CSV table of C-alpha atoms and ligand atoms in Angstrom, one decimal:
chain,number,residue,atom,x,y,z
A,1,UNK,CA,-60.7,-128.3,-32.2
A,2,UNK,CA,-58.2,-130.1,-30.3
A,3,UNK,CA,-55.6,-131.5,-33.1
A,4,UNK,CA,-53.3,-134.2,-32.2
A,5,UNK,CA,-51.0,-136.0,-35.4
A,6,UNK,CA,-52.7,-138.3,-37.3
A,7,UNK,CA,-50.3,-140.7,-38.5
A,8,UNK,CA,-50.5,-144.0,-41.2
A,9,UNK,CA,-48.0,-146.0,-42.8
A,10,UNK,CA,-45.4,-142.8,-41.9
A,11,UNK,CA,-47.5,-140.0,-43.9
A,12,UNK,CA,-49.2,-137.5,-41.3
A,13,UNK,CA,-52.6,-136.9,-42.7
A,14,UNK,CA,-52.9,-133.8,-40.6
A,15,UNK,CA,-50.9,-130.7,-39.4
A,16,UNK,CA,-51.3,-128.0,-36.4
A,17,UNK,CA,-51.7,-124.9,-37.5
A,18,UNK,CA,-49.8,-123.0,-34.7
A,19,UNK,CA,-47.0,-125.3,-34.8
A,20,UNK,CA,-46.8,-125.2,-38.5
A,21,UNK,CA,-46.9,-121.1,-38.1
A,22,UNK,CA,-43.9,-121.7,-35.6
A,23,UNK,CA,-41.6,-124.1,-37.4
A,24,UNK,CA,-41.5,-121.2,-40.6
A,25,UNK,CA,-41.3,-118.3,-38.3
A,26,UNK,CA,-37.8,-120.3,-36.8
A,27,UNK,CA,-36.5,-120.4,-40.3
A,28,UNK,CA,-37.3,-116.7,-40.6
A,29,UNK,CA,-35.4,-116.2,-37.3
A,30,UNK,CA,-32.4,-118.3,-38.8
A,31,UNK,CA,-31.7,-116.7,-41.9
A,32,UNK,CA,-32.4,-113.2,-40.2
A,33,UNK,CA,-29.8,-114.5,-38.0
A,34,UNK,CA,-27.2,-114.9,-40.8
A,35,UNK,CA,-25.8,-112.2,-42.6
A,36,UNK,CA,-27.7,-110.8,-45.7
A,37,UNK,CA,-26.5,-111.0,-49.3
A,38,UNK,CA,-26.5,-109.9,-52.8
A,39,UNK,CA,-28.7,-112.7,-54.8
A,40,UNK,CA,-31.8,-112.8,-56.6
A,41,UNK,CA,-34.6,-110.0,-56.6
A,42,UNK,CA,-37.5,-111.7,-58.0
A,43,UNK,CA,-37.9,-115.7,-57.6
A,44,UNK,CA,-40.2,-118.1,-58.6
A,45,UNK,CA,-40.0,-121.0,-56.8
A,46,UNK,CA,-42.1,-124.3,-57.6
A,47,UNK,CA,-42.9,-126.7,-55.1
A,48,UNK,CA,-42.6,-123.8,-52.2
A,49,UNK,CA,-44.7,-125.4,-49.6
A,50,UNK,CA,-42.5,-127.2,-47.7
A,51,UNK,CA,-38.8,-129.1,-47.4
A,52,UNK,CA,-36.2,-127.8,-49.8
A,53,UNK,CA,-38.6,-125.6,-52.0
A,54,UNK,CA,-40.0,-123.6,-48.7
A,55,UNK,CA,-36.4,-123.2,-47.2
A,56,UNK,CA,-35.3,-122.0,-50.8
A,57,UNK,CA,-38.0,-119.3,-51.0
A,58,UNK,CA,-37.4,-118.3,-46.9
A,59,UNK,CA,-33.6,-118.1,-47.8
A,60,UNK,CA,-34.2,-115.6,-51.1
A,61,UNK,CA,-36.6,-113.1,-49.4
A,62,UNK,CA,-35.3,-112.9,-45.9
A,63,UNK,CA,-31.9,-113.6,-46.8
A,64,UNK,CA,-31.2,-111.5,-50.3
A,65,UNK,CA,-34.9,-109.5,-49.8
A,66,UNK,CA,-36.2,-111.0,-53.3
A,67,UNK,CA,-40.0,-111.0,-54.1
A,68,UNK,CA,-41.0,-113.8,-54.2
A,69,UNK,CA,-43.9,-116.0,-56.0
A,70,UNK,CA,-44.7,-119.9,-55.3
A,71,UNK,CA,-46.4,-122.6,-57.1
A,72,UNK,CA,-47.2,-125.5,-54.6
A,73,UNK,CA,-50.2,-128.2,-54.1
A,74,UNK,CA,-51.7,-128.0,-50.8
A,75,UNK,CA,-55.0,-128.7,-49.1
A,76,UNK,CA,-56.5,-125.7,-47.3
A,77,UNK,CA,-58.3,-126.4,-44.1
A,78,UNK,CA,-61.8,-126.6,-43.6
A,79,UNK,CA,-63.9,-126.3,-40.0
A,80,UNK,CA,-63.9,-130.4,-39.2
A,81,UNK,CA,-60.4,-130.5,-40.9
A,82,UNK,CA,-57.2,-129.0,-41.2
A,83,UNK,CA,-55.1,-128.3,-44.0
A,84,UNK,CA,-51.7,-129.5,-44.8
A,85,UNK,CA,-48.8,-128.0,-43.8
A,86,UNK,CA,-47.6,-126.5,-46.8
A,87,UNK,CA,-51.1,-124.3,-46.6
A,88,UNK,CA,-50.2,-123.1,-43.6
A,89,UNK,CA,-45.9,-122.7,-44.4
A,90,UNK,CA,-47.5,-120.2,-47.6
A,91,UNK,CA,-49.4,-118.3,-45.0
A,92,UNK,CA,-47.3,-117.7,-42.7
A,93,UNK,CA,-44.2,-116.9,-45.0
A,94,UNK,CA,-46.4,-115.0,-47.7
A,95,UNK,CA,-47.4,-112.8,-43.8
A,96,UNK,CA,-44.1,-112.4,-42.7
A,97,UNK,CA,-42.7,-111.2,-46.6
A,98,UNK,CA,-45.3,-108.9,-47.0
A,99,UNK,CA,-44.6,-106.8,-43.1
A,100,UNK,CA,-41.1,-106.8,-44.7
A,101,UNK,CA,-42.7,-105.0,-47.6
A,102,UNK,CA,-41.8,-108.3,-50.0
A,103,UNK,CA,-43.8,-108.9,-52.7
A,104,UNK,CA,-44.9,-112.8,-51.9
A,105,UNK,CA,-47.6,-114.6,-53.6
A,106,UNK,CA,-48.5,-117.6,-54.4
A,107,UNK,CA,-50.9,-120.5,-56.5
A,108,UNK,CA,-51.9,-123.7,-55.2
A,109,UNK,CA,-52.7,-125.9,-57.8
A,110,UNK,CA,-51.3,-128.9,-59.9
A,111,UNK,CA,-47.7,-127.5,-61.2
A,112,UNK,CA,-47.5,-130.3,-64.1
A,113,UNK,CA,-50.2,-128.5,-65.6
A,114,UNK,CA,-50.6,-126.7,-68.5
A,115,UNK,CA,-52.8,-124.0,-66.9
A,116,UNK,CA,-51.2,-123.3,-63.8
A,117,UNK,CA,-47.8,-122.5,-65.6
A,118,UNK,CA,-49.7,-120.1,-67.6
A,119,UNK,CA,-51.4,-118.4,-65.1
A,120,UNK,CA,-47.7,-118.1,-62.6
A,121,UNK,CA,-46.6,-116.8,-66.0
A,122,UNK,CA,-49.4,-114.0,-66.2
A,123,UNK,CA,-49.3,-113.3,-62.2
A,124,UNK,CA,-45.5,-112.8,-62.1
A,125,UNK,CA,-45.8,-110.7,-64.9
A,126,UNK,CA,-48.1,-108.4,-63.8
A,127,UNK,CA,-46.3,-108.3,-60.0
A,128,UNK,CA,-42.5,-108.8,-61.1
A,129,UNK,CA,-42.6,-108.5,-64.4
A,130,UNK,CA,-39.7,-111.3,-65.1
A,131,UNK,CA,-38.1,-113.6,-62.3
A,132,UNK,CA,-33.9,-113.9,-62.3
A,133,UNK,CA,-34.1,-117.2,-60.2
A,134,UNK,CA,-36.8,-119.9,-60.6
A,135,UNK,CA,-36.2,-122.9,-58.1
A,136,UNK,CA,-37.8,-126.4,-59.2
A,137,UNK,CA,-38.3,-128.2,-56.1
A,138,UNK,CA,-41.2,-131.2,-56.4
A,139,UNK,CA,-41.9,-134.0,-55.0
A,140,UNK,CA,-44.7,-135.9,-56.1
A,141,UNK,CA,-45.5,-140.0,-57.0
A,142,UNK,CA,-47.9,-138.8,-60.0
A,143,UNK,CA,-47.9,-136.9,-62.4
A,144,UNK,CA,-50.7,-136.0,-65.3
A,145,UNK,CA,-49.2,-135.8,-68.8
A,146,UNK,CA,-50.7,-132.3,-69.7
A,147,UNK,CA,-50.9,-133.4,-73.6
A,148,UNK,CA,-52.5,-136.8,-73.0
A,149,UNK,CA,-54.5,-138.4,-70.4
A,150,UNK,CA,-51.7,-140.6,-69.1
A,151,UNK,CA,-50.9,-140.4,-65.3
A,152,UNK,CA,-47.4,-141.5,-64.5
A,153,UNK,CA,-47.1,-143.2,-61.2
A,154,UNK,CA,-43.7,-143.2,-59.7
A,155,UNK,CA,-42.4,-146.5,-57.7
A,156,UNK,CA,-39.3,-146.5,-55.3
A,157,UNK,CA,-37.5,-150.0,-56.6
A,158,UNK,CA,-34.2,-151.5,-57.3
A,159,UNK,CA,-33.4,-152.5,-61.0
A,160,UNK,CA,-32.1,-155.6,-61.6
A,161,UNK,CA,-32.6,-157.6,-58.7
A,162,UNK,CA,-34.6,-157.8,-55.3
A,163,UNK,CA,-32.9,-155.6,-52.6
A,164,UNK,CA,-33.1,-157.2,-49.2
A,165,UNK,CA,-32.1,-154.8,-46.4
A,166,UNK,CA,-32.8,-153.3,-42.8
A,167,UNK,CA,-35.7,-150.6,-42.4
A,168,UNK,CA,-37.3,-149.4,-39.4
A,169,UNK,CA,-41.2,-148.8,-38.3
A,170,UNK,CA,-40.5,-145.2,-37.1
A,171,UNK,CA,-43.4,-145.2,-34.9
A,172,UNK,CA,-42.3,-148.3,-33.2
A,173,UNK,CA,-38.4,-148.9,-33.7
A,174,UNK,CA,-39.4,-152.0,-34.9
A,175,UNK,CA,-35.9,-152.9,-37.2
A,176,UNK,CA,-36.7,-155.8,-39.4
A,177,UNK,CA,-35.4,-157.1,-43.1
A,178,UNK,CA,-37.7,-155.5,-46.2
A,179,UNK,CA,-37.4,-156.7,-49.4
A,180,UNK,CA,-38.6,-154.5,-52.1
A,181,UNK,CA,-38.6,-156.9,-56.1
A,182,UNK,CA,-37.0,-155.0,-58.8
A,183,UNK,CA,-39.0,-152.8,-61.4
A,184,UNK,CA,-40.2,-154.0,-64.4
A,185,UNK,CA,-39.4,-151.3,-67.8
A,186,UNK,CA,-42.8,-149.8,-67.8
A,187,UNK,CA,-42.5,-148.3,-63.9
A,188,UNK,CA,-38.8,-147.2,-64.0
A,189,UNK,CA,-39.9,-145.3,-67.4
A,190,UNK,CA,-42.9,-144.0,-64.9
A,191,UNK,CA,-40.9,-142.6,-62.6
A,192,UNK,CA,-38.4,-140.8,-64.9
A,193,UNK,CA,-41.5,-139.2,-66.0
A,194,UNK,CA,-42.9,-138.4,-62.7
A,195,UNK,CA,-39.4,-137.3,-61.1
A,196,UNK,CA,-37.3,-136.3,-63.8
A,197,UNK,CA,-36.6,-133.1,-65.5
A,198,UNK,CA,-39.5,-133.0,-68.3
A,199,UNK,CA,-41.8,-130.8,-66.3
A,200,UNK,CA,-38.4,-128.9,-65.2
A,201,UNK,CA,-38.2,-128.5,-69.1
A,202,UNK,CA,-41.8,-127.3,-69.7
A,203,UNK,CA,-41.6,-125.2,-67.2
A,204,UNK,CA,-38.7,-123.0,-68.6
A,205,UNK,CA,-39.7,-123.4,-71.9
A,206,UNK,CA,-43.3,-121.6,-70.6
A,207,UNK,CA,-41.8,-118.7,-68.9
A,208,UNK,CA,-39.4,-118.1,-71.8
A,209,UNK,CA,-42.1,-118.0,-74.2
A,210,UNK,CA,-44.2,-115.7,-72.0
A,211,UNK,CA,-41.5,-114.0,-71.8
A,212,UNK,CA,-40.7,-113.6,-68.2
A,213,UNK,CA,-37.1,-114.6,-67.6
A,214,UNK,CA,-34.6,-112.2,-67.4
A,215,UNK,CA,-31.8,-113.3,-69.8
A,216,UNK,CA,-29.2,-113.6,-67.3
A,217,UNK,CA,-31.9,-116.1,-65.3
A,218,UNK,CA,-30.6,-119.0,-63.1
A,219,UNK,CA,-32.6,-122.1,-62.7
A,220,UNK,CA,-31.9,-124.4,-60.1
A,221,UNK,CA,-33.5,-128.2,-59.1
A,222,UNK,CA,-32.8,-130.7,-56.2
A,223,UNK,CA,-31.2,-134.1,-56.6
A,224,UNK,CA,-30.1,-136.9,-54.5
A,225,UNK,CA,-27.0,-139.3,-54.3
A,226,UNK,CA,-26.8,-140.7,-51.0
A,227,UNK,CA,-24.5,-143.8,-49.1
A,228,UNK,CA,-24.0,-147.0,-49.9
A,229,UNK,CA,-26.4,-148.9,-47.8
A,230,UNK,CA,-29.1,-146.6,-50.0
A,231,UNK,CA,-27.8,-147.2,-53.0
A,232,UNK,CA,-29.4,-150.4,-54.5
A,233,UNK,CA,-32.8,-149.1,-53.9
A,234,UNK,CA,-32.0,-144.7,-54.4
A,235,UNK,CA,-29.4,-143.7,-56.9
A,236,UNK,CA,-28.9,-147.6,-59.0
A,237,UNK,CA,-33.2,-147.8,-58.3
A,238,UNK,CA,-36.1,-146.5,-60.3
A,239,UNK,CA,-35.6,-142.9,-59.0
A,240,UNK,CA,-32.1,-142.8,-59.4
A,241,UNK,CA,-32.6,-142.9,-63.0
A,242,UNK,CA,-35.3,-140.4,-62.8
A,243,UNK,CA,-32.5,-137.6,-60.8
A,244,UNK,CA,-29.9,-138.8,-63.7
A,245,UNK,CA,-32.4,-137.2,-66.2
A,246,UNK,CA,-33.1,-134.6,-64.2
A,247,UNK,CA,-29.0,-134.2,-63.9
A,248,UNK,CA,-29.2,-134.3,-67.9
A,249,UNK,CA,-32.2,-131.5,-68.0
A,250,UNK,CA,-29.9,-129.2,-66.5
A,251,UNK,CA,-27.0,-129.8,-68.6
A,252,UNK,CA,-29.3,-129.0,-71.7
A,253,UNK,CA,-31.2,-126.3,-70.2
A,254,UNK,CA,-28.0,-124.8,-69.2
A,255,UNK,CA,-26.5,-124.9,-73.1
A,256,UNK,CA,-30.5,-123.2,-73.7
A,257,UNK,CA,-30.2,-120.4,-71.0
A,258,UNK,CA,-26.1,-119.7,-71.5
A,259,UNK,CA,-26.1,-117.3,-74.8
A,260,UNK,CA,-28.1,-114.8,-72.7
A,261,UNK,CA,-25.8,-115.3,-69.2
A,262,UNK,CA,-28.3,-117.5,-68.0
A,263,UNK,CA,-27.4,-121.0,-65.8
A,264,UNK,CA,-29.1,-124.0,-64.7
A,265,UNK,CA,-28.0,-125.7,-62.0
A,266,UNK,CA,-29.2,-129.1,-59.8
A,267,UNK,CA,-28.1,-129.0,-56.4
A,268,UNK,CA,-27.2,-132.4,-54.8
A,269,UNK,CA,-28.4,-132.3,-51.5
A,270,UNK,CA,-28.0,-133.8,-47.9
A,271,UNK,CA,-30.7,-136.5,-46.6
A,272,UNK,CA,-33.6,-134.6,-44.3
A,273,UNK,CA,-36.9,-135.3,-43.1
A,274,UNK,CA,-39.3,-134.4,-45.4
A,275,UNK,CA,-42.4,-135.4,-46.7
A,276,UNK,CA,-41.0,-137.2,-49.7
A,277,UNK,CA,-38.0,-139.1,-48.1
A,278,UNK,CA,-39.8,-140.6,-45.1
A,279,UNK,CA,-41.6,-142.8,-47.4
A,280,UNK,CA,-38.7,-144.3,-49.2
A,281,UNK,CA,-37.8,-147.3,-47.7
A,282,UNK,CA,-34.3,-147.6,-45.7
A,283,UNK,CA,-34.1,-144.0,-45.6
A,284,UNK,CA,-36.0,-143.5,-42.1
A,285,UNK,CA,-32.9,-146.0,-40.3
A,286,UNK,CA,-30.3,-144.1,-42.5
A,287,UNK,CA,-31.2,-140.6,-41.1
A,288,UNK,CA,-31.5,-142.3,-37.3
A,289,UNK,CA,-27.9,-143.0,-37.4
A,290,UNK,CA,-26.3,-140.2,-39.7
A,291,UNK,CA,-28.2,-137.5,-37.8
A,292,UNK,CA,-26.7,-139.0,-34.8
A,293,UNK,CA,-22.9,-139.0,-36.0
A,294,UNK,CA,-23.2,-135.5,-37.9
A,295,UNK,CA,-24.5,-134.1,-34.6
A,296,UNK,CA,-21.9,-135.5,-32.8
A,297,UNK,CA,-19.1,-134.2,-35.7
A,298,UNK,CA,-21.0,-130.8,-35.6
A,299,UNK,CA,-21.7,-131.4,-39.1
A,300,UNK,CA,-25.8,-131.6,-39.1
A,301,UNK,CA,-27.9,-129.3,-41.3
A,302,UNK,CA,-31.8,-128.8,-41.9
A,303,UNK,CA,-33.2,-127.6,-45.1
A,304,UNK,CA,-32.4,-124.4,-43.7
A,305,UNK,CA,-29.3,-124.4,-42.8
A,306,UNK,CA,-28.2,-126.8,-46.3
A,307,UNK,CA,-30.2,-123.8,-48.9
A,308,UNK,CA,-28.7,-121.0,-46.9
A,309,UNK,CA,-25.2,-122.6,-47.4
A,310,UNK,CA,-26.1,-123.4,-50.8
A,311,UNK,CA,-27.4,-119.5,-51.8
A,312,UNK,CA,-24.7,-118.2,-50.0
A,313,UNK,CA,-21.3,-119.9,-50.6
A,314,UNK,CA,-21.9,-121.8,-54.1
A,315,UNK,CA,-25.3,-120.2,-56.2
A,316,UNK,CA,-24.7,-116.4,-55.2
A,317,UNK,CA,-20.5,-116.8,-54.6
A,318,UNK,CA,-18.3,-115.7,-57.6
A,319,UNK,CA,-17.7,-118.8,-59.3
A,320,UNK,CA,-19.9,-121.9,-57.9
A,321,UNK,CA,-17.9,-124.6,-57.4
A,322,UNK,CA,-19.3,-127.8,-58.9
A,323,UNK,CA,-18.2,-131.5,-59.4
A,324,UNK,CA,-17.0,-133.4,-63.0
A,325,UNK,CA,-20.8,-133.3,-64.2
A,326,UNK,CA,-22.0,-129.6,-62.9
A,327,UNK,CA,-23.5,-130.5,-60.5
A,328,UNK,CA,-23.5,-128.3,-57.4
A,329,UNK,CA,-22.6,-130.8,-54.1
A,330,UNK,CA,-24.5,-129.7,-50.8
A,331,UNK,CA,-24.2,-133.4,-50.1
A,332,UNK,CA,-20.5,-132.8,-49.5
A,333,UNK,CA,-20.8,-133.1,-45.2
A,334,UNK,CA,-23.0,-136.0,-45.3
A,335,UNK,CA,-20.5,-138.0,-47.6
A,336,UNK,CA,-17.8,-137.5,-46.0
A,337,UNK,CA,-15.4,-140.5,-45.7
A,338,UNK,CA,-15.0,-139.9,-42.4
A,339,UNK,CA,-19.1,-140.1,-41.7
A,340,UNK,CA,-19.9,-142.4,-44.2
A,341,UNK,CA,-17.5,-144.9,-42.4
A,342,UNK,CA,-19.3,-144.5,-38.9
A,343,UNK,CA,-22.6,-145.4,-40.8
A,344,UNK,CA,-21.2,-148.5,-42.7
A,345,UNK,CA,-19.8,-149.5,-39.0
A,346,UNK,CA,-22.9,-148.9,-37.5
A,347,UNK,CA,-25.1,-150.6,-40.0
A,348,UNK,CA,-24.8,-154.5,-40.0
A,349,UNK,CA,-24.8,-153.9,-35.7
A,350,UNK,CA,-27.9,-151.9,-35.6
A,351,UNK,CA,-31.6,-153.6,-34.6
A,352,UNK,CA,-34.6,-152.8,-32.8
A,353,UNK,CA,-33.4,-153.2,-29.3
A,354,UNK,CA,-29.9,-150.9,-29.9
A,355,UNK,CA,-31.2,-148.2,-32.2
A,356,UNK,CA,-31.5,-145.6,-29.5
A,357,UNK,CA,-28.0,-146.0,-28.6
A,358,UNK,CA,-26.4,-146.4,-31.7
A,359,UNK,CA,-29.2,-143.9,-33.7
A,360,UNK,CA,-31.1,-141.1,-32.7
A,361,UNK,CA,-34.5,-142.2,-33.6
A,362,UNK,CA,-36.1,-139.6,-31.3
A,363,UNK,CA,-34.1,-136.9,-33.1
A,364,UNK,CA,-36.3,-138.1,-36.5
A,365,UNK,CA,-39.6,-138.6,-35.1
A,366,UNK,CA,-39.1,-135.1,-33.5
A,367,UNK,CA,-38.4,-133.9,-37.0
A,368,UNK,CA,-41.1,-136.0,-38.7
A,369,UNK,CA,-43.5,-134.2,-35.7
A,370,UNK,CA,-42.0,-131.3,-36.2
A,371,UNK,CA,-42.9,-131.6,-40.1
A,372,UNK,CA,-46.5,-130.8,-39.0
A,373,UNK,CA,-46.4,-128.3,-36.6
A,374,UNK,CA,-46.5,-131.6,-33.8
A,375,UNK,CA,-43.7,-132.0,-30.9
A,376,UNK,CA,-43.0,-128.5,-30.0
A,377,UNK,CA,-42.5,-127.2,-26.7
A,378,UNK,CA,-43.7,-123.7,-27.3
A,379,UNK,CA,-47.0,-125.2,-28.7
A,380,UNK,CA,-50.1,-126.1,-26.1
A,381,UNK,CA,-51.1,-129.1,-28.2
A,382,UNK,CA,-54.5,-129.9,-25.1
A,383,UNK,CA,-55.6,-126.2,-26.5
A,384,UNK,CA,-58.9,-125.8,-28.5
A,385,UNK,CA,-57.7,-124.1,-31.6
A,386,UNK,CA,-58.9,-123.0,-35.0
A,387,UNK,CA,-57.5,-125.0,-38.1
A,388,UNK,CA,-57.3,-121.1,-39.7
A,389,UNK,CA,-54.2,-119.3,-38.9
A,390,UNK,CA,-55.1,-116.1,-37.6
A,391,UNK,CA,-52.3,-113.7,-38.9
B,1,NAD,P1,-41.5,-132.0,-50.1
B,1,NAD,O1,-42.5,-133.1,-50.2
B,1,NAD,O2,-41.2,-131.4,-48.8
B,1,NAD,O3,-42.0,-130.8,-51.0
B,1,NAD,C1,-42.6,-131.0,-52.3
B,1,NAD,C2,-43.2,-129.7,-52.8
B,1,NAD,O4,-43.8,-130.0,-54.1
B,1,NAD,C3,-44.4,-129.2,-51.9
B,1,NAD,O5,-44.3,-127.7,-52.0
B,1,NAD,C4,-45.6,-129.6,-52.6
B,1,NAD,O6,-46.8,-128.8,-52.4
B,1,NAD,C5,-45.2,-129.5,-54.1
B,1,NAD,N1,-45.9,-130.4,-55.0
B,1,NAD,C6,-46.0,-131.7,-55.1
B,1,NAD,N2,-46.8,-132.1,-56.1
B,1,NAD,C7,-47.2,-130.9,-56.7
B,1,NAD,C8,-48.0,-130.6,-57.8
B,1,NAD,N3,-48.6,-131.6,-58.6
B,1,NAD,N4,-48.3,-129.3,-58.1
B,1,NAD,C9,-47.7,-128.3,-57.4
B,1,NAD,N5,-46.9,-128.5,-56.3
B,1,NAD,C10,-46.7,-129.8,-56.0
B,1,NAD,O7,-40.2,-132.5,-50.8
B,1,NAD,P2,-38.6,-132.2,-50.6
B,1,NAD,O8,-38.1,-133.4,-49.8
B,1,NAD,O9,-38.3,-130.8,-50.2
B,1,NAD,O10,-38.1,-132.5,-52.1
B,1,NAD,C11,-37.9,-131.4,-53.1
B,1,NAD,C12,-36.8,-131.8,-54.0
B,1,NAD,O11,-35.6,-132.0,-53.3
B,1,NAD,C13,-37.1,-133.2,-54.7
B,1,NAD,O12,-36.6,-133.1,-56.0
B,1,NAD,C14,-36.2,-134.2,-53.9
B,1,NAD,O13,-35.9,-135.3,-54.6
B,1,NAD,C15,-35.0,-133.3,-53.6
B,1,NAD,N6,-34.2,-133.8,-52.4
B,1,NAD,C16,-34.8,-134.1,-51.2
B,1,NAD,C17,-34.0,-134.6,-50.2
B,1,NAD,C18,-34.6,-135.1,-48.9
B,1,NAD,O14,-33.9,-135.8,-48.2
B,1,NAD,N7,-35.8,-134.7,-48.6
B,1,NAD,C19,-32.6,-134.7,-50.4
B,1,NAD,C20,-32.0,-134.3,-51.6
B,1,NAD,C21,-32.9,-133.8,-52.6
């Protein structure tokens, strides 16, 4: 079929299979590009589909040559329709691993379950026997209690009071006010449930008992603090309490893990385009104008680029340096004064008829696109194509 982007209320229901097959062989290409390095061997990483999680597993095997094994949630294609891109990313990358002679596996299913921990448990120990990094990268607005039948639902609210501010209709450029009404209790206890670090928790607490962590094992989870003009909504909102408990996981998980040389870490990092930030409100304006400035400061980083620093020169250096709670801060560029400034300039001036001088809205839509394996050049989107890779 001939697959063009499908998109609704900024979600793309659909990807292109070539140009999904393309955007993870250029990761490849970039961290081949960079100089190699002594880290992990054998990594589990969960949510390793796509953003952060996908850019962390490219980063171990092609950068350190780890084995690799990844737990993700993805719809696989079918003749009338194709799957998601994180079906194809775990294709491709599982492809390219295994030429390499990687181990590289993977298990698509629901992650806050009960049985797929146990079965990543049983798989890496019959490929890897036990796993010295395991990365905890989801996203997800639900989650299924796996003792109960309760299904936390995740919101994306201030607390307190309504938050009024600019957003933008991607497709359109479309800047108008949104105001999003503060969270009751119940839904900011939701989302701490959803997003913060219980599953994390479970997670280790499964692989230690099934006795596949190496004792010296480093665990490591994403976090977000972001600017000012986010802040109402993001890191004082619903979700900002949920990344504080996930801050807190890794605090205790770290006291857990230390007596056998074992860390956990969470990684603060930059703002990008992914699947789970362009449907938080504000956020799509924000990355039109910081992508612009860092570009221009020769600051900007993509996934790639942010979890190859981050292996490189803070989880696998000597002594990573962290801030006054632990945290490891690959957030450091995009909060700089000096950028931060430009944004809060920017932001009161900015509306629909000067965003693509004062933002670069066509450098985020590119990305969203690009998201999906849409809006390459190398790709001959008019082309009559399989929705299977053929690898
Ligand atoms: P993403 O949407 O690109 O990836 C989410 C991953 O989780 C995918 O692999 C998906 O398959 C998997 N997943 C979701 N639900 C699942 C389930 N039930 N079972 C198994 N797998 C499931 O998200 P991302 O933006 O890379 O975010 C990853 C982490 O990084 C999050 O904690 C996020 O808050 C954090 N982070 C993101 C940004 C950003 O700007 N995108 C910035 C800083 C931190």
């Amino acid at each position: 079929m001939v697959i063009k982007p499908m998109i609704r209320s900024n979600m793309c229901m659909n990807a292109h299979p070539e140009g999904c097959e393309k955007e993870v062989l250029d990761q490849i290409s970039y961290v081949s590009s960079q100089p190699s390095f002594q880290g992990p061997k054998n990594v589990l990483v969960i949510g390793a589909s796509t953003g952060y999680g996908l850019a962390s597993r490219i980063v171990a095997a092609f950068g350190a040559g780890a084995n690799t094994f990844g737990v993700s949630f993805e719809r696989e294609p079918s003749a009338k329709r194709t799957g998601t891109m994180g079906y194809y990313s775990n294709e491709t990358l599982e492809h390219e691993a295994k030429a390499k002679g990687l181990i590289a596996e993977s298990i698509n299913g629901d992650a806050f379950s009960h049985e797929v921990k146990a079965e990543t448990a049983e798989k890496v120990k019959s490929l890897m026997g036990k796993v010295d990094l395991v990365v905890y990268s989801l996203a997800s607005p639900v989650r299924k209690d796996p003792d109960s039948d309760t299904t936390f639902r995740s919101v994306l609210k201030p607390i307190g009071q309504t938050y009024t501010a600019k957003s933008i209709n991607p497709q359109t450029g479309e800047i108008s006010e949104t105001s999003i009404e503060p969270a009751n209790e119940d839904e900011i206890e939701q989302t701490v449930r959803v997003m913060g670090g219980d599953d994390w928790k479970l997670w280790i607490e499964a692989l230690k008992n099934a006795d596949v962590l190496t004792d010296d094992v480093t665990t490591i989870a994403y976090s977000y603090i972001g600017p000012d003009v986010t802040k109402a909504v993001y890191r004082d909102g619903t979700i900002g309490q949920a990344k504080a408990h996930l801050e807190n996981t890794a605090l205790e998980l770290n006291d857990r893990l230390k007596t056998g040389g074992g860390r956990a870490y969470v990684s603060v990092n930059k703002a990008l385009v992914t699947r789970a930030s362009a449907v938080i409100p504000v956020v799509p304006l924000y990355l039109a104008l910081l992508f612009k400035i860092m570009k221009e400061k020769n600051l900007h980083e993509g996934c790639i680029e942010q979890m190859y620093r981050m292996f490189t020169s803070r989880l696998y250096s000597n002594s990573p340096e962290t801030d006054e709670k632990g945290r490891i801060r690959m957030d450091d560029w995009e909060l700089k004064q000096e950028v931060q400034d430009e944004v809060n300039a920017l932001w009161p001036r900015v509306n629909s008829d000067n965003i693509n001088e004062l933002g670069d809205l066509e450098a985020y839509n590119r990305d969203f696109l690009k998201l999906h394996g849409f809006g390459r050049d190398d790709v001959d989107y008019e082309a009559d194509i399989d929705t299977q890779l053929r690898l």
